[in-house]
Coordinates of C-alpha atoms in Angstrom, one line a residue:
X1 CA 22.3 0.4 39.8
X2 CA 25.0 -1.7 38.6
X3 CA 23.7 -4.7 40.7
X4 CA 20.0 -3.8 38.5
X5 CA 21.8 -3.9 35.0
X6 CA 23.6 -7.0 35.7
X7 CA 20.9 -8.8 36.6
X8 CA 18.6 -8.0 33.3
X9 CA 21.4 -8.9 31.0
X10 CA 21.8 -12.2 33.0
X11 CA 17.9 -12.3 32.2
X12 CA 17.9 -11.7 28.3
X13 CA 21.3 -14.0 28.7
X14 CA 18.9 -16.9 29.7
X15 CA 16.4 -16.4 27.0
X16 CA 18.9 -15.8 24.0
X17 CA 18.5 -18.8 21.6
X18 CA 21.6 -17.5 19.6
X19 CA 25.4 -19.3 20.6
X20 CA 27.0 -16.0 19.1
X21 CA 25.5 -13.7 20.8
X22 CA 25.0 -15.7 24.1
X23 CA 28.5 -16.0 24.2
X24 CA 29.5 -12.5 23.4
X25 CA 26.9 -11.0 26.3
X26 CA 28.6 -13.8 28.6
X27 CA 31.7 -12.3 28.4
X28 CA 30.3 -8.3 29.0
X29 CA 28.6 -9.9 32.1
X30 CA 32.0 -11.9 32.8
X31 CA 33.9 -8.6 32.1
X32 CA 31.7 -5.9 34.1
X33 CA 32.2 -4.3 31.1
X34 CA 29.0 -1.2 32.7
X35 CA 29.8 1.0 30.0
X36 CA 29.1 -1.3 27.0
X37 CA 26.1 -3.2 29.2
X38 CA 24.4 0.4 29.4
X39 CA 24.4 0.9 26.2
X40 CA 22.7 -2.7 24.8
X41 CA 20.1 -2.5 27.7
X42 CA 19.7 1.3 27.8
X43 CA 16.3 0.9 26.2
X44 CA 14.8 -1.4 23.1
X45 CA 15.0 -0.9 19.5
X46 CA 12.3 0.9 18.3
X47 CA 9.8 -0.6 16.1
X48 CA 8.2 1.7 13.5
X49 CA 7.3 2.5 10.2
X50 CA 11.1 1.7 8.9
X51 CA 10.4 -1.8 11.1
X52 CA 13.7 -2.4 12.7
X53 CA 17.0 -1.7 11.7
X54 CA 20.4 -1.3 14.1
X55 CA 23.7 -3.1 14.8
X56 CA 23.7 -6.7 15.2
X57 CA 25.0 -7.8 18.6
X58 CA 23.2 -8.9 21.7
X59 CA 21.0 -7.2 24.1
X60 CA 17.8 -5.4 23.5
X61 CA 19.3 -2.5 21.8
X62 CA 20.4 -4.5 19.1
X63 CA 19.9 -6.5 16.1
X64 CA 19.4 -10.3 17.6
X65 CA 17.4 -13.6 17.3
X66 CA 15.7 -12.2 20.5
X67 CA 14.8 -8.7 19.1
X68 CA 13.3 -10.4 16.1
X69 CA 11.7 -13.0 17.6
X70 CA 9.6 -10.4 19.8
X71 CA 8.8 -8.5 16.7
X72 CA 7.8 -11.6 14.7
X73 CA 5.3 -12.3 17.8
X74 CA 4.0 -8.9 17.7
X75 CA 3.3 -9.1 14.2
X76 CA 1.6 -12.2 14.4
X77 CA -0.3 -11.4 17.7
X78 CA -1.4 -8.1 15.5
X79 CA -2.7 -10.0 12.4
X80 CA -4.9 -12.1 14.1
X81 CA -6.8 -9.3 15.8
X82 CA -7.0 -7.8 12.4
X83 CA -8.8 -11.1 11.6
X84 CA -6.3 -13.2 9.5
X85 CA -6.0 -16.0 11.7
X86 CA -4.4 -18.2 9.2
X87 CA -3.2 -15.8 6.7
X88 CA 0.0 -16.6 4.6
X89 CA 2.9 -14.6 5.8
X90 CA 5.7 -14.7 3.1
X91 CA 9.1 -13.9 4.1
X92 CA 12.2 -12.8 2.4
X93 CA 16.1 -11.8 3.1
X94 CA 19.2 -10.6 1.6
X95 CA 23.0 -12.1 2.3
X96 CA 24.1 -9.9 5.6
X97 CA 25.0 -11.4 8.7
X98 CA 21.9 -13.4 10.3
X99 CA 19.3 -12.7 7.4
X100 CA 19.0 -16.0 6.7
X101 CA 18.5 -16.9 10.9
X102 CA 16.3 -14.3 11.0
X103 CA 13.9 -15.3 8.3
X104 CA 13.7 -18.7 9.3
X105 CA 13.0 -17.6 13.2
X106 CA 10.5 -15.2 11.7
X107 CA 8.6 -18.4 9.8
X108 CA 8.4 -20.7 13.1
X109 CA 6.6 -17.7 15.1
X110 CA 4.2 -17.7 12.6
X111 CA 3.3 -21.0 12.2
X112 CA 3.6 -21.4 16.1
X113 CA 0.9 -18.4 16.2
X114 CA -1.3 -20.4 13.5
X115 CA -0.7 -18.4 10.6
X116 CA 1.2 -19.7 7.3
X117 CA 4.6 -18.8 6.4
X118 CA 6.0 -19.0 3.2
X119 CA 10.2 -18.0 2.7
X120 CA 11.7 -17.3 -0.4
X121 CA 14.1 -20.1 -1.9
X122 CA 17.3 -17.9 -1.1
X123 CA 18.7 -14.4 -0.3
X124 CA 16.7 -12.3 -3.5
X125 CA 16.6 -8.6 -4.1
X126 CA 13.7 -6.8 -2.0
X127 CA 11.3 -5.8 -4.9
X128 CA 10.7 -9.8 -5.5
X129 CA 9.5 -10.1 -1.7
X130 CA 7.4 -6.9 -2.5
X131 CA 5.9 -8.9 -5.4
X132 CA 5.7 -12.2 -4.0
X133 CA 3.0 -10.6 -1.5
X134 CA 0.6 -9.5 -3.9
X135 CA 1.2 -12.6 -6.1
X136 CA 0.7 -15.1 -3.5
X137 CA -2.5 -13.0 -2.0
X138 CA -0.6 -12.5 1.5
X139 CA -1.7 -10.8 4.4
X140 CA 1.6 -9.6 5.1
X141 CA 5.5 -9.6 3.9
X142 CA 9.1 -8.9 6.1
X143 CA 12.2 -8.9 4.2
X144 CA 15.0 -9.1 6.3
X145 CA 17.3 -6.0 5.3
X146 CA 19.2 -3.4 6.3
X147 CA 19.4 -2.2 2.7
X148 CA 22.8 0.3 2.6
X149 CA 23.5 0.8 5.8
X150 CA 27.2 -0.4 7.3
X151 CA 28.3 -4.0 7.2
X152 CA 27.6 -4.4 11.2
X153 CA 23.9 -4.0 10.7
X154 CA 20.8 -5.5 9.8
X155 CA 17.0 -4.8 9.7
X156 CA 13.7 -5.9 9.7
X157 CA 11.0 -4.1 7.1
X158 CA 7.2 -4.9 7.4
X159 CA 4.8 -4.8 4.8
X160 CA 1.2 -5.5 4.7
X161 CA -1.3 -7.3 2.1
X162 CA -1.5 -4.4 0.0
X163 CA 1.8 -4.9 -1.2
X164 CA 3.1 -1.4 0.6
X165 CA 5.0 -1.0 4.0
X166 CA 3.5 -0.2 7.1
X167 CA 2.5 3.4 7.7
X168 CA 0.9 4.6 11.1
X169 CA -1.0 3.7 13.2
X170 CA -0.2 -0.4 12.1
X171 CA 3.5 0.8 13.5
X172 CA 2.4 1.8 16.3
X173 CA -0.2 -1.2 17.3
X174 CA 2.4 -4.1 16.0
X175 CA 4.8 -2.0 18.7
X176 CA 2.3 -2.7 21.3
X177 CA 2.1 -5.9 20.9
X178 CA 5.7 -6.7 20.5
X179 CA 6.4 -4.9 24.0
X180 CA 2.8 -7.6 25.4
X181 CA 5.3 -10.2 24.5
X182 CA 5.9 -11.1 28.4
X183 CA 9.3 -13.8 27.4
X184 CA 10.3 -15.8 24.8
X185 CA 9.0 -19.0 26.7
X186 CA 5.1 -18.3 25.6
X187 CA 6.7 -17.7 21.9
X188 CA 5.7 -21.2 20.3
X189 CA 8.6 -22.0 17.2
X190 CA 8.2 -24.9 15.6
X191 CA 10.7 -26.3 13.9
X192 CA 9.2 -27.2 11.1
X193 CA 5.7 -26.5 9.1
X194 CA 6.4 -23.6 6.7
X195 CA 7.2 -23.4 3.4
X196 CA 10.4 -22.7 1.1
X197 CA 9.4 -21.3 -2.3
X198 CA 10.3 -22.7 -5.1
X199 CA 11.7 -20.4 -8.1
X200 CA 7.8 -19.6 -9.3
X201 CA 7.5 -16.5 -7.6
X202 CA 11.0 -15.2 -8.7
X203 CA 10.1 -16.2 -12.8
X204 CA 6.8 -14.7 -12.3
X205 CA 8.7 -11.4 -11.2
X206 CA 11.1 -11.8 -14.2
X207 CA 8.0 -12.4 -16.6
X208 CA 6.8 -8.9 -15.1
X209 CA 9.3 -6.9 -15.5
X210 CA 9.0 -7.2 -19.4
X211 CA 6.0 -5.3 -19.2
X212 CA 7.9 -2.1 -18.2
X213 CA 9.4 -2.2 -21.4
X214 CA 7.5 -0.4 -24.9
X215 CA 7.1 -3.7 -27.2
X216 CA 9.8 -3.2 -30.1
X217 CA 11.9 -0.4 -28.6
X218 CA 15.7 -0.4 -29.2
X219 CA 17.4 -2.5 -26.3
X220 CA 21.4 -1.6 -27.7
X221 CA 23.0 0.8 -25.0
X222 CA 25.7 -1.2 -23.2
X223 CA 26.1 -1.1 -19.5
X224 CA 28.3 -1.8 -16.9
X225 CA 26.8 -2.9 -13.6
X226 CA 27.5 -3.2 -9.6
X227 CA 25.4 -5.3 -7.2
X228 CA 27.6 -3.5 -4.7
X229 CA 28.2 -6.8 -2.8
X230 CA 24.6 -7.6 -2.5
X231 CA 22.0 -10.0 -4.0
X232 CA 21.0 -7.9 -7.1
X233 CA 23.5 -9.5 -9.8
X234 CA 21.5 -12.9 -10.6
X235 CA 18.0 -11.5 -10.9
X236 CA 19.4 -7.8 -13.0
X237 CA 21.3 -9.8 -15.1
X238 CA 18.1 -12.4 -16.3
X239 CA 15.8 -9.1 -16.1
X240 CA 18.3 -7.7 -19.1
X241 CA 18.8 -11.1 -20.4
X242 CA 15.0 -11.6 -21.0
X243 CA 14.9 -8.0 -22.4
X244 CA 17.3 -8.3 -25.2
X245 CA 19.8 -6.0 -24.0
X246 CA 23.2 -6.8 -24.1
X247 CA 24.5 -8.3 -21.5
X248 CA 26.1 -6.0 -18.8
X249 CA 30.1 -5.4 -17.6
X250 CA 30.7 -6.9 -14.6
X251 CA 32.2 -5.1 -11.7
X252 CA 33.6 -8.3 -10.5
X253 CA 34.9 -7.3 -7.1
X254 CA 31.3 -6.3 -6.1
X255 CA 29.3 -9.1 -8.3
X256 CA 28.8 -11.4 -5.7
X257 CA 27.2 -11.3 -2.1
X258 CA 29.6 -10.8 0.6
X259 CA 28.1 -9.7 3.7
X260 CA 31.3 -7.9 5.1
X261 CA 31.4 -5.1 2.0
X262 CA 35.0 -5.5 1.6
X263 CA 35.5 -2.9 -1.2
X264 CA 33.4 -0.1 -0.1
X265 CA 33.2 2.0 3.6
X266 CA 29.1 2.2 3.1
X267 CA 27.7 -0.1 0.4
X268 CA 25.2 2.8 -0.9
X269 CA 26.2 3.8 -4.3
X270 CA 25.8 7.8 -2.9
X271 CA 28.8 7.3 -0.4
X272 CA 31.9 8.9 -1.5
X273 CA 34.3 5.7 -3.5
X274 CA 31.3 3.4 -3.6
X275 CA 31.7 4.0 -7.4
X276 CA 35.2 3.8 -7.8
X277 CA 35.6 0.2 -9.1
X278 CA 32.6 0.5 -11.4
X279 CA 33.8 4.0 -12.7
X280 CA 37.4 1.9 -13.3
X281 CA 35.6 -1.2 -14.9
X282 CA 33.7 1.8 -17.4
X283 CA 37.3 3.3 -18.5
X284 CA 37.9 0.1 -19.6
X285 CA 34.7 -1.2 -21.6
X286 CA 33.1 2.7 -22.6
X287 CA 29.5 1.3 -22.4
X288 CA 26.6 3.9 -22.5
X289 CA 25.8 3.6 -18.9
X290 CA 26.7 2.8 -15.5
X291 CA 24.2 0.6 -13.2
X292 CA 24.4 0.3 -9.4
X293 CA 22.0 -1.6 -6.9
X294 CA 22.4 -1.2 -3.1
X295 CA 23.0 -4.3 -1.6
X296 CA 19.1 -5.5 -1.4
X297 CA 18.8 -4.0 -5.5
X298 CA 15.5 -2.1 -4.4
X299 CA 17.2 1.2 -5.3
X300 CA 18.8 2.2 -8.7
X301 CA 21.8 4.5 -9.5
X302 CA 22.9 5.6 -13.1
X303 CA 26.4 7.0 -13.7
X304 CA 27.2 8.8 -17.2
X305 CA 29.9 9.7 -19.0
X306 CA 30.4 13.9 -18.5
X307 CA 33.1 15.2 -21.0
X308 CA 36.2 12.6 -20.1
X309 CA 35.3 11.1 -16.5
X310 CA 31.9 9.2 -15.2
X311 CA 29.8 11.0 -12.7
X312 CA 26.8 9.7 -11.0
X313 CA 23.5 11.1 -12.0
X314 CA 21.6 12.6 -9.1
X315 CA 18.6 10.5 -8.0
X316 CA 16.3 13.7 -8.8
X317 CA 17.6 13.8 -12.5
X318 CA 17.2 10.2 -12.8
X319 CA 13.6 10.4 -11.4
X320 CA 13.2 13.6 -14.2
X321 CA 14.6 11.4 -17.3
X322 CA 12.4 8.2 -16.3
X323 CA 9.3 10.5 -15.7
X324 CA 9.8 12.3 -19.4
X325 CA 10.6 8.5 -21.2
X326 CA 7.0 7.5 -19.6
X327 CA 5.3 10.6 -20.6
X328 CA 7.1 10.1 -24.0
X329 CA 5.5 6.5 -23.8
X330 CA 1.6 8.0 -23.2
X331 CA 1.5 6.8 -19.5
X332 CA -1.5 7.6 -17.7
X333 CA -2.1 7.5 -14.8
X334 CA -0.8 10.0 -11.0
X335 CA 3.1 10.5 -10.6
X336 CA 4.1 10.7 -7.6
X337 CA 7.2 11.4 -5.4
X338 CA 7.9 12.5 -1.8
X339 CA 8.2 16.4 -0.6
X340 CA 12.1 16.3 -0.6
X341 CA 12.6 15.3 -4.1
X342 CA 12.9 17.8 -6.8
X343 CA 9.8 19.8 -8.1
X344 CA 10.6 19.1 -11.9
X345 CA 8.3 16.3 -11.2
X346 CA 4.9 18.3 -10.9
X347 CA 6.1 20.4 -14.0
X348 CA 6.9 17.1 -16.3
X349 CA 3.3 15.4 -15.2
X350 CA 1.9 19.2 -15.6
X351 CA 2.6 19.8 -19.1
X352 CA 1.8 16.0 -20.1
X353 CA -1.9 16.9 -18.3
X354 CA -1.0 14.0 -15.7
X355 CA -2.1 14.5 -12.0
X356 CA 0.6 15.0 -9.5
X357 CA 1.2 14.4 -5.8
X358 CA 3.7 15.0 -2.9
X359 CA 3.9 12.6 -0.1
X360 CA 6.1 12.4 2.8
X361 CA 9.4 10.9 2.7
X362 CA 8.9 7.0 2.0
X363 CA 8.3 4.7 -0.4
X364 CA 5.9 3.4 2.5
X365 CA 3.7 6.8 1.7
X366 CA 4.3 7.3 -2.2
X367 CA 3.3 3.8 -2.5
X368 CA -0.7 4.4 -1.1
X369 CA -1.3 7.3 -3.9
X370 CA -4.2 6.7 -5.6
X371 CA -4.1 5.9 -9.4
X372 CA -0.1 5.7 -8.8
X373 CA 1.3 5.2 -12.8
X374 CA 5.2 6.5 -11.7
X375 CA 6.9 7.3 -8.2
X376 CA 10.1 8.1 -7.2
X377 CA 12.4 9.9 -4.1
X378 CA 16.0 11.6 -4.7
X379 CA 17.6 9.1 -2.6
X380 CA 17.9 6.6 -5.5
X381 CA 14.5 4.9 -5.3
X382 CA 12.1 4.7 -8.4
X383 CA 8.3 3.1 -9.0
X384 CA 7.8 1.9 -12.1
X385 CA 5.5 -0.7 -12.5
X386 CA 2.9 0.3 -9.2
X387 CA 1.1 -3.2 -10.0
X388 CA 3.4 -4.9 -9.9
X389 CA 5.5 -4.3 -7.1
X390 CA 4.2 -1.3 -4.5
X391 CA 8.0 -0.6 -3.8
X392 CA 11.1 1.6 -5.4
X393 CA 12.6 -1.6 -7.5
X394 CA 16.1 -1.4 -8.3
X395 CA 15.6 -4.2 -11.4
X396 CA 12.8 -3.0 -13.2
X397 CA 14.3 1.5 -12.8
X398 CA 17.3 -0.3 -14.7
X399 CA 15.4 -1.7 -17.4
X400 CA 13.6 1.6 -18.1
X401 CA 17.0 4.0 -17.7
X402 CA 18.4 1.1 -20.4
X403 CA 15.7 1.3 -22.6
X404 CA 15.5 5.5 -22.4
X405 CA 19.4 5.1 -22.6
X406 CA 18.7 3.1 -25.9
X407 CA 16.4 5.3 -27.7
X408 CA 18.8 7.9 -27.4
X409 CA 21.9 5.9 -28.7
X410 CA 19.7 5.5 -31.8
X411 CA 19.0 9.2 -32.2
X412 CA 22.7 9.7 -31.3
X413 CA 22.3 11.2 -28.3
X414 CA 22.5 10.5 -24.9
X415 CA 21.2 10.8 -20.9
X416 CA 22.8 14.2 -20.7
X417 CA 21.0 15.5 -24.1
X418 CA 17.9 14.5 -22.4
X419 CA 18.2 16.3 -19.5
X420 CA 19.3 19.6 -21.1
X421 CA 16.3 19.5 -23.0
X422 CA 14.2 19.2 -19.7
X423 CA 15.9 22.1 -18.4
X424 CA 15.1 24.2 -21.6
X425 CA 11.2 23.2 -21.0
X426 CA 10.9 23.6 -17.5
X427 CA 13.9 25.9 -16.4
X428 CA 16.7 24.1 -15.0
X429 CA 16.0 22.4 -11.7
X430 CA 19.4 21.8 -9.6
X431 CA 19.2 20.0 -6.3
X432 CA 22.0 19.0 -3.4
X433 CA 22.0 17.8 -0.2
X434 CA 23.9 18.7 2.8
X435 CA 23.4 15.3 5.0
X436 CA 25.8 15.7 8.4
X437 CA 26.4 11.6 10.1
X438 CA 26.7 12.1 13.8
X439 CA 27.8 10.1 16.7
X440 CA 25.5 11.7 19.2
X441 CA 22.1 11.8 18.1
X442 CA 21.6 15.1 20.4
X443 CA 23.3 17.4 17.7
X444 CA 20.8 16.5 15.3
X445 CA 18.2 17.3 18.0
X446 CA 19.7 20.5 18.8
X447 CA 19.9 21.8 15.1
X448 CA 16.5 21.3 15.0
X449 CA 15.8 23.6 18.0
X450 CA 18.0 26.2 16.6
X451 CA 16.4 26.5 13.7
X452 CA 13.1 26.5 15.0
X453 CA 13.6 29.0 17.8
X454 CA 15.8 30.7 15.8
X455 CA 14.8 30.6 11.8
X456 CA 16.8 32.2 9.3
X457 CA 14.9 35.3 7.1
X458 CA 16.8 34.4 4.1
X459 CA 19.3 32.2 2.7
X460 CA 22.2 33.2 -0.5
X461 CA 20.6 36.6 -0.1
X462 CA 17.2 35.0 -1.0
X463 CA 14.4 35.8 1.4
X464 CA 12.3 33.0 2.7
X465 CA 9.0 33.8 1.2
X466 CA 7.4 30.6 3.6
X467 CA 8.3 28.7 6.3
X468 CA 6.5 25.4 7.7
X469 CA 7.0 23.7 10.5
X470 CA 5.5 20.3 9.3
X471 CA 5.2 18.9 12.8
X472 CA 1.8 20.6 12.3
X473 CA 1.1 18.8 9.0
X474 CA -0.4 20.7 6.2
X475 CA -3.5 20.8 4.1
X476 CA -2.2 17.5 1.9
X477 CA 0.8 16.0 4.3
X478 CA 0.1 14.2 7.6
X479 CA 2.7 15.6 10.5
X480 CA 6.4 14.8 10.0
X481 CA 9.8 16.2 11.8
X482 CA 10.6 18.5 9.6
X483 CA 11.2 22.7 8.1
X484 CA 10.5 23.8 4.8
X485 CA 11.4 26.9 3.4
X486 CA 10.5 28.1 0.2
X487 CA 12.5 30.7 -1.5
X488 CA 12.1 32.9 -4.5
X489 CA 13.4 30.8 -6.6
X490 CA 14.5 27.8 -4.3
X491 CA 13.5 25.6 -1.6
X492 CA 15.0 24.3 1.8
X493 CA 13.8 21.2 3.4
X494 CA 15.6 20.0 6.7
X495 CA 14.9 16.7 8.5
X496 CA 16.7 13.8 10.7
X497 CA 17.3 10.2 8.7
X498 CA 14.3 8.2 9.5
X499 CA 17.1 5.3 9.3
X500 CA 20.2 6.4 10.1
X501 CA 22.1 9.0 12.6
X502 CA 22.0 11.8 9.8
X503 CA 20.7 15.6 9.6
X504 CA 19.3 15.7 5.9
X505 CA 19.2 19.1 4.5
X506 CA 17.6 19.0 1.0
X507 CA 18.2 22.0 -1.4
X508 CA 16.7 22.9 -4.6
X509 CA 17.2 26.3 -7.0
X510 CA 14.8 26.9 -10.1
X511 CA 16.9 28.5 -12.9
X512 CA 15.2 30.0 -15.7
X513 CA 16.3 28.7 -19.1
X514 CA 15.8 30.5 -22.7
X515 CA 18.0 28.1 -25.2
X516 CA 20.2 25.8 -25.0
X517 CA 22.9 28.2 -25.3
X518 CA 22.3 29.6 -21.8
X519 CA 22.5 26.3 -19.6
X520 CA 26.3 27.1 -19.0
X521 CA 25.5 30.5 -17.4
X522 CA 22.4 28.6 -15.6
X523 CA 24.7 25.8 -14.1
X524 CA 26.7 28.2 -13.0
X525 CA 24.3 30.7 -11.2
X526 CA 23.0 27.6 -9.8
X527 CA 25.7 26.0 -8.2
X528 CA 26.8 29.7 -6.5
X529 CA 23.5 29.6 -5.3
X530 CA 23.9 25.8 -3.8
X531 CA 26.7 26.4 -2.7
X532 CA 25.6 29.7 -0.7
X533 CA 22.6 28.2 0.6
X534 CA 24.8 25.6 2.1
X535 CA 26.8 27.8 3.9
X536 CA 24.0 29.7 5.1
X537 CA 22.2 27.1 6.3
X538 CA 25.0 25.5 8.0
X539 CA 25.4 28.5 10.0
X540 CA 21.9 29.0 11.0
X541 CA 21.5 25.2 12.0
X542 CA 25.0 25.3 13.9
X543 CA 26.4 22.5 12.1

């Protein structure tokens, strides 16, 4: 058995193109080290409608130049059976460890296979790859991203021509053809014969995201902004520059790419002390806002000032305040957003006469909704400008929160006013997540049996009016790994992290709302209510 693993490291060992990780699987070989050898060649990293996305280190369980070469080939093999023999592929990376090797080895299998390859001048923010697809008339698009996940990894996202990323069954038949790949030897790389963009594409993003914007509106609320040590500063800071917004705060510490994350355990703006430094730089200059990207800027989070300290708004009320400023604005058009983000949505685009739609989690699926105007998910990820760039765009969200930011500064009011007065329309709508990280991916599995051989009648004394396995799909949704239960009054939905080792538990209580006056008493039912639902749920999923 030993004498088996040995011998297909010593095999991948001889293919590796990489010094690093040659080097580093040399020694495991050198070392006997079984233990760690099992687990790099215990299987292969799964390509699917996330792409790829794990731990950089060698082997086939990892995050290599081997790993991504086979996917690059896969890809390639698949668009020319979908008849775009020489179709442009363009290709774009942020600043983590081996983006930049990665996209190049990503070019040379593509022109080796016949098609053009295109890369973007530098490591750029995710929505301007998104763009640069449906600008340039691609046939496809990778970015080369692991978006917030831990310093150690990186990732591989495919889109196709439309602009969107991959949804099934193009996951499933570029897998296919990554596993035909037989060895890296029939894999022809150039070294040369693709093509480094020049700055165009980026200005023609820039010149874009102006159109988000209501010609004339205020642009004075004052901001202080993070790039969370990733490649959003240069590109947020000409977006606002263009716009005639003032220019924002600097968190210093986190302005710049560094691909090690030095000031933060997770770089995702959600993670407990991600906002720490930014909240500190805010003490200091009182702006109106507080801006975070993740590290590849295609998400947005908005922090406020609540009484005397800064909290971070959730993504749902952020989704809620940009979806009323659009309405406000006469959008038209379908809004849009995925099952596990709040239902104030369908209300807002309800009352405005707008049609509504749920999707499954995804920017992949929110992104294919016919008509899309607006489209967002809790987790920080907003669609504003659907023609623009078919993606949650961290740049262009900021503008809009700014500009909605701004017209209330000249009313003398704020985010927080807003959001009260949404609550008084549509009764207030308080969400929460209970997210449990696991080493062994098997508790996750087992929660999931629990529940399902096991499910609870009622949660925080509420009984469960409806529950759906969605395994099964539904009337509107496609099937997905997931429970929903819907409460009188609340709903449950429970699912495993597409792209990381979480259980993702999202919660959501409806609180009727007569004036103003009552919102205390409503805040307060509806954290007891959270609260209880947690515990509940906890208990009946054995976590």
């Amino acid at each position: 058995m030993h004498d088996d693993l040995i011998a297909r490291a010593q095999a991948w060992l001889a293919e590796d193109p990489d010094p690093e990780t040659r080097d580093e699987l040399a020694k495991l070989i050198d070392a006997v080290d079984i233990d760690e050898l099992a687990d790099r060649f215990s299987g292969t990293l799964q390509f699917g409608t996330a792409g790829l996305r794990g731990e950089i280190g060698a082997g086939p369980m990892r995050m290599n130049r081997t790993v991504v070469i086979r996917a690059a080939a896969g890809l390639a093999a698949y668009l020319r059976k979908q008849g775009h023999e020489d179709g442009l592929v363009v290709i774009g990376y942020d600043a983590r460890h081996k983006s930049e090797d990665f996209a190049r080895d990503t070019a040379a299998v593509m022109t080796g296979a016949g098609l053009r390859a295109a890369v973007l001048p530098r490591p750029l923010p995710t929505p301007v790859l998104a763009y640069a697809i449906r600008h340039l008339g691609a046939v496809a698009g990778v970015e080369v991203t692991a978006s917030h996940n831990p310093p150690r990894d990186n990732g591989y996202k495919v889109y196709l021509g439309d602009g969107s990323q991959i949804v099934p069954p193009a996951d499933i038949d570029i897998a296919e053809e990554i596993a035909a790949v037989p060895s890296l030897t029939v894999v022809p790389r150039p070294t040369e014969g693709w093509e480094i963009l020049d700055d165009s594409v980026l200005q023609a993003y820039l010149a874009r995201t102006d159109a988000v914007l209501a010609e004339g509106s205020p642009r004075t609320a004052r901001t202080v902004y993070t790039a969370m040590h990733g490649v959003g500063k240069d590109v947020l800071l000409a977006a606002f520059d263009r716009a005639g917004f003032p220019a924002p705060a600097l968190v210093a510490e986190q302005a710049d790419p560094d691909p090690d994350f030095p000031t933060v355990a997770f770089p995702n703006p959600e993670e407990p002390g991600a906002m720490d430094l930014a909240f500190a730089r805010a003490r200091e200059t009182e702006p109106d806002l507080v801006i975070a990207n993740d590290p590849d800027a295609d998400r947005c989070a908005v922090a406020v000032k609540d009484g005397e300290e800064w909290r971070m708004l959730r993504g749902d009320e952020v989704g809620a305040l940009l979806a009323a400023h659009l309405v406000d604005r006469g959008a038209q058009g379908t809004f849009a957003e995925s099952i596990v983000s709040s239902s104030l949505l369908g209300r807002i685009a309800e009352k405005a006469g707008l049609p509504y739609e749920e999707t499954l989690t995804g920017f992949k699926w929110i992104a294919r909704v016919d008509g899309l105007r607006y489209g967002y998910e809790e987790a920080l990820g907003y669609c504003v400008d659907p023609e623009g760039v078919r993606d949650k765009d961290g740049i262009t969200a900021a503008l809009l929160i700014t500009e909605l930011a701004s017209v209330l500064k000249a009313e003398g009011r704020t985010l927080l006013d807003r959001l009260d007065d949404l609550a008084v329309d549509h009764g207030l709508h308080a969400t929460d997540q209970l997210s449990v990280r696991v080493q062994d991916l098997s508790v996750i599995a087992n929660a999931m049996r629990q529940l399902r051989e096991q499910p609870p009648t009622q949660l925080a004394g509420l009984a469960i009016t409806r529950a759906e396995d969605l395994t099964q799909g539904t009337e509107t949704l496609p099937p997905t790994d997931g429970l929903r239960y819907t409460l009188d009054g609340a709903r449950v939905i429970v699912r495993p992290s597409g792209t990381e080792p979480k259980l993702k538990c999202y919660l959501e209580v409806v609180v009727p709302v007569g004036t103003h006056a009552d919102l205390p008493a409503a805040r307060a039912k509806a954290a007891d209510l959270l609260a209880a639902i947690k515990r509940d749920l906890s208990a009946a999923a054995g976590i």
